[in-house]
PDB file of C-alpha atoms in Angstrom:
ATOM      1  CA  MET A  50      34.561 -22.379  48.768  1.00 59.00           C
ATOM      2  CA  ALA A  51      34.951 -21.907  44.249  1.00 72.00           C
ATOM      3  CA  GLY A  52      30.877 -21.254  42.888  1.00 84.00           C
ATOM      4  CA  GLN A  53      29.669 -20.289  45.760  1.00 87.00           C
ATOM      5  CA  ILE A  54      28.689 -16.618  47.458  1.00 85.00           C
ATOM      6  CA  ALA A  55      30.677 -16.137  51.215  1.00 78.00           C
ATOM      7  CA  THR A  56      27.653 -14.454  52.788  1.00 81.00           C
ATOM      8  CA  GLY A  57      28.578 -13.812  57.277  1.00 82.00           C
ATOM      9  CA  GLY A  58      25.483 -12.921  59.158  1.00 80.00           C
ATOM     10  CA  ILE A  59      22.647 -11.599  58.597  1.00 84.00           C
ATOM     11  CA  HIS A  60      22.203  -8.128  57.962  1.00 81.00           C
ATOM     12  CA  HIS A  61      18.887  -7.082  57.815  1.00 87.00           C
ATOM     13  CA  LEU A  62      15.121  -8.385  58.121  1.00 91.00           C
ATOM     14  CA  ARG A  63      12.438  -6.222  57.353  1.00 89.00           C
ATOM     15  CA  LEU A  64       8.203  -7.501  58.458  1.00 92.00           C
ATOM     16  CA  THR A  65       5.512  -6.877  56.451  1.00 88.00           C
ATOM     17  CA  VAL A  66       3.171  -5.537  59.562  1.00 89.00           C
ATOM     18  CA  THR A  67      -0.548  -3.575  59.549  1.00 88.00           C
ATOM     19  CA  ASP A  68       0.419  -0.998  61.996  1.00 89.00           C
ATOM     20  CA  VAL A  69       3.490   0.421  62.410  1.00 89.00           C
ATOM     21  CA  ALA A  70       2.661   2.167  65.854  1.00 92.00           C
ATOM     22  CA  ARG A  71       1.713  -0.695  67.635  1.00 94.00           C
ATOM     23  CA  SER A  72       4.712  -3.423  66.109  1.00 95.00           C
ATOM     24  CA  ARG A  73       7.526  -0.793  66.699  1.00 95.00           C
ATOM     25  CA  GLU A  74       5.970  -0.893  70.860  1.00 97.00           C
ATOM     26  CA  PHE A  75       5.969  -4.180  70.304  1.00 97.00           C
ATOM     27  CA  TYR A  76       9.936  -5.113  69.536  1.00 97.00           C
ATOM     28  CA  THR A  77      11.139  -1.724  71.559  1.00 97.00           C
ATOM     29  CA  GLY A  78       9.100  -1.884  74.794  1.00 96.00           C
ATOM     30  CA  LEU A  79       9.555  -5.805  74.659  1.00 96.00           C
ATOM     31  CA  LEU A  80      12.780  -6.945  73.127  1.00 96.00           C
ATOM     32  CA  GLY A  81      14.857  -4.058  73.447  1.00 96.00           C
ATOM     33  CA  PHE A  82      15.170  -2.546  69.729  1.00 97.00           C
ATOM     34  CA  ASP A  83      16.310   1.103  69.657  1.00 97.00           C
ATOM     35  CA  VAL A  84      14.659   3.216  67.147  1.00 95.00           C
ATOM     36  CA  ALA A  85      17.934   3.745  63.903  1.00 91.00           C
ATOM     37  CA  VAL A  86      15.838   5.083  61.360  1.00 84.00           C
ATOM     38  CA  GLU A  87      12.181   6.178  61.409  1.00 81.00           C
ATOM     39  CA  SER A  88       9.883   7.859  58.262  1.00 73.00           C
ATOM     40  CA  PRO A  89       9.207  11.262  58.063  1.00 62.00           C
ATOM     41  CA  PRO A  90       6.066  13.018  58.919  1.00 63.00           C
ATOM     42  CA  PRO A  91       3.494  13.410  55.602  1.00 64.00           C
ATOM     43  CA  GLY A  92       4.184  16.362  54.119  1.00 64.00           C
ATOM     44  CA  ASP A  93       7.828  16.905  55.351  1.00 63.00           C
ATOM     45  CA  PRO A  94       9.548  17.326  51.918  1.00 65.00           C
ATOM     46  CA  ALA A  95      11.989  14.409  52.999  1.00 62.00           C
ATOM     47  CA  ALA A  96       9.068  11.751  52.985  1.00 55.00           C
ATOM     48  CA  GLU A  97       8.834  10.985  49.469  1.00 59.00           C
ATOM     49  CA  GLU A  98      12.353   9.296  49.614  1.00 60.00           C
ATOM     50  CA  ALA A  99      12.230   8.195  52.585  1.00 57.00           C
ATOM     51  CA  TYR A 100       9.447   6.438  51.519  1.00 54.00           C
ATOM     52  CA  ALA A 101      10.691   4.384  48.570  1.00 54.00           C
ATOM     53  CA  VAL A 102      13.498   2.900  51.138  1.00 58.00           C
ATOM     54  CA  LEU A 103      11.208   2.840  54.423  1.00 60.00           C
ATOM     55  CA  PHE A 104       7.556   2.859  53.127  1.00 63.00           C
ATOM     56  CA  GLY A 105       6.815   4.409  56.098  1.00 67.00           C
ATOM     57  CA  GLY A 106       8.125   2.490  58.274  1.00 82.00           C
ATOM     58  CA  VAL A 107      10.999   2.365  60.682  1.00 89.00           C
ATOM     59  CA  VAL A 108      14.185  -0.089  60.833  1.00 90.00           C
ATOM     60  CA  MET A 109      15.618  -0.599  64.344  1.00 93.00           C
ATOM     61  CA  ILE A 110      18.948  -1.726  65.858  1.00 94.00           C
ATOM     62  CA  ARG A 111      19.754  -4.327  68.505  1.00 94.00           C
ATOM     63  CA  GLY A 112      23.720  -4.926  68.806  1.00 92.00           C
ATOM     64  CA  SER A 113      24.651  -5.462  65.257  1.00 90.00           C
ATOM     65  CA  LEU A 114      20.919  -6.390  64.006  1.00 92.00           C
ATOM     66  CA  LEU A 115      18.450  -4.202  62.445  1.00 91.00           C
ATOM     67  CA  LEU A 116      14.882  -4.672  61.913  1.00 93.00           C
ATOM     68  CA  GLY A 117      12.116  -3.156  59.784  1.00 92.00           C
ATOM     69  CA  LEU A 118       8.405  -2.720  59.862  1.00 92.00           C
ATOM     70  CA  ARG A 119       7.207  -2.407  56.329  1.00 86.00           C
ATOM     71  CA  PRO A 120       2.979  -0.456  56.382  1.00 81.00           C
ATOM     72  CA  VAL A 121       1.898  -2.285  53.912  1.00 75.00           C
ATOM     73  CA  ALA A 122      -0.355  -5.003  54.962  1.00 67.00           C
ATOM     74  CA  ALA A 123      -4.382  -4.667  54.844  1.00 75.00           C
ATOM     75  CA  ALA A 124      -5.732  -4.251  57.699  1.00 76.00           C
ATOM     76  CA  GLY A 125      -7.019  -7.312  59.297  1.00 80.00           C
ATOM     77  CA  ASP A 126      -4.714  -9.685  57.319  1.00 83.00           C
ATOM     78  CA  ARG A 127      -2.872 -12.559  59.548  1.00 81.00           C
ATOM     79  CA  PHE A 128       0.739 -13.360  59.398  1.00 81.00           C
ATOM     80  CA  ASP A 129       1.028 -17.649  58.521  1.00 81.00           C
ATOM     81  CA  GLU A 130       4.180 -19.845  58.712  1.00 79.00           C
ATOM     82  CA  ASP A 131       2.081 -22.407  56.053  1.00 79.00           C
ATOM     83  CA  ARG A 132       2.402 -19.789  53.408  1.00 78.00           C
ATOM     84  CA  VAL A 133       5.402 -19.281  51.052  1.00 69.00           C
ATOM     85  CA  GLY A 134       8.142 -16.839  53.008  1.00 78.00           C
ATOM     86  CA  LEU A 135       8.692 -16.889  56.202  1.00 83.00           C
ATOM     87  CA  ASP A 136       8.328 -19.698  59.290  1.00 87.00           C
ATOM     88  CA  HIS A 137       9.679 -17.750  62.143  1.00 92.00           C
ATOM     89  CA  LEU A 138      12.293 -15.414  64.109  1.00 93.00           C
ATOM     90  CA  SER A 139      14.426 -16.399  66.218  1.00 95.00           C
ATOM     91  CA  PHE A 140      16.564 -13.923  68.519  1.00 94.00           C
ATOM     92  CA  SER A 141      19.569 -15.513  70.838  1.00 94.00           C
ATOM     93  CA  VAL A 142      19.874 -14.854  75.000  1.00 95.00           C
ATOM     94  CA  ALA A 143      22.697 -15.347  77.021  1.00 95.00           C
ATOM     95  CA  GLY A 144      20.982 -18.670  78.900  1.00 96.00           C
ATOM     96  CA  ARG A 145      17.983 -20.122  80.858  1.00 97.00           C
ATOM     97  CA  ALA A 146      18.172 -17.244  83.360  1.00 97.00           C
ATOM     98  CA  GLU A 147      16.872 -14.682  80.456  1.00 97.00           C
ATOM     99  CA  LEU A 148      14.491 -17.261  79.404  1.00 97.00           C
ATOM    100  CA  ASP A 149      12.619 -17.575  82.932  1.00 98.00           C
ATOM    101  CA  GLU A 150      13.183 -13.075  83.058  1.00 97.00           C
ATOM    102  CA  ALA A 151      11.371 -13.502  79.765  1.00 97.00           C
ATOM    103  CA  VAL A 152       8.231 -15.751  80.631  1.00 98.00           C
ATOM    104  CA  ARG A 153       7.888 -13.158  84.219  1.00 98.00           C
ATOM    105  CA  LEU A 154       7.829 -10.344  81.712  1.00 96.00           C
ATOM    106  CA  PHE A 155       5.638 -11.629  79.324  1.00 97.00           C
ATOM    107  CA  ASP A 156       3.448 -12.804  82.009  1.00 98.00           C
ATOM    108  CA  GLU A 157       3.403  -9.688  83.700  1.00 97.00           C
ATOM    109  CA  ARG A 158       2.203  -7.465  80.610  1.00 96.00           C
ATOM    110  CA  GLY A 159      -0.445 -10.312  79.536  1.00 96.00           C
ATOM    111  CA  VAL A 160       2.256 -11.303  76.216  1.00 96.00           C
ATOM    112  CA  PRO A 161       0.735 -14.875  75.638  1.00 97.00           C
ATOM    113  CA  HIS A 162       3.566 -17.591  74.808  1.00 98.00           C
ATOM    114  CA  GLY A 163       4.507 -21.067  74.895  1.00 98.00           C
ATOM    115  CA  GLU A 164       6.544 -23.225  77.207  1.00 98.00           C
ATOM    116  CA  ILE A 165      10.111 -23.633  77.605  1.00 98.00           C
ATOM    117  CA  LYS A 166      11.489 -26.090  74.857  1.00 98.00           C
ATOM    118  CA  PRO A 167      13.646 -28.553  75.587  1.00 98.00           C
ATOM    119  CA  LEU A 168      15.571 -29.186  72.269  1.00 97.00           C
ATOM    120  CA  PRO A 169      18.630 -31.256  73.275  1.00 96.00           C
ATOM    121  CA  GLY A 170      19.168 -31.926  69.640  1.00 96.00           C
ATOM    122  CA  PHE A 171      20.343 -28.894  68.806  1.00 96.00           C
ATOM    123  CA  GLY A 172      21.208 -28.083  72.438  1.00 97.00           C
ATOM    124  CA  ILE A 173      18.892 -25.586  73.313  1.00 98.00           C
ATOM    125  CA  PHE A 174      16.005 -24.329  75.048  1.00 98.00           C
ATOM    126  CA  VAL A 175      13.280 -22.191  72.717  1.00 97.00           C
ATOM    127  CA  LEU A 176      10.120 -19.912  74.274  1.00 98.00           C
ATOM    128  CA  PRO A 177       7.733 -19.472  71.630  1.00 98.00           C
ATOM    129  CA  PHE A 178       5.103 -16.172  71.614  1.00 97.00           C
ATOM    130  CA  ARG A 179       4.019 -14.369  68.702  1.00 96.00           C
ATOM    131  CA  ASP A 180       4.158 -10.778  67.594  1.00 95.00           C
ATOM    132  CA  PRO A 181       0.583  -8.483  67.001  1.00 94.00           C
ATOM    133  CA  ASP A 182       0.309  -9.329  63.440  1.00 90.00           C
ATOM    134  CA  ASN A 183       0.742 -13.247  64.679  1.00 91.00           C
ATOM    135  CA  ILE A 184       4.376 -14.024  63.391  1.00 93.00           C
ATOM    136  CA  GLN A 185       6.127 -16.466  65.484  1.00 95.00           C
ATOM    137  CA  ILE A 186       9.656 -15.541  67.398  1.00 96.00           C
ATOM    138  CA  GLU A 187      11.676 -17.479  69.647  1.00 96.00           C
ATOM    139  CA  LEU A 188      14.330 -17.068  72.011  1.00 97.00           C
ATOM    140  CA  THR A 189      16.464 -19.231  72.244  1.00 97.00           C
ATOM    141  CA  ALA A 190      19.233 -20.187  74.929  1.00 97.00           C
ATOM    142  CA  PRO A 191      22.376 -22.921  74.634  1.00 97.00           C
ATOM    143  CA  MET A 192      21.206 -25.627  77.632  1.00 96.00           C
ATOM    144  CA  ALA A 193      25.155 -25.623  78.640  1.00 86.00           C
TER     145      ALA A 193
END
């Protein structure tokens, strides 16, 4: 349509976190992201240039989605979806069986989570949980 920008899917998201190592383990170990680009260690000649892009963080990939973690939040700061900005992230899974498997995995690893909720008006099931910085994440599966 004329006068509108034709956007496609989401290219990447970057989250501000309090502890990159802890968040990286959560997103790689639990949600299956792979590290794509990591900040060089302090003292590495490339560290200063990388800091301008990565802010001392890491970029991970899962499928076509890039997810960055940026360690600039103050220690003890917590996410609050009632402030301006992000409300939550939602990742899709293939079906209800994957949500049931996620519940099993969360319970096994001690990750607090909500119940699987049907949202028939949207034709989906949703399983809410939170990352180490309290950012709400959902796994979403089609009902059909």
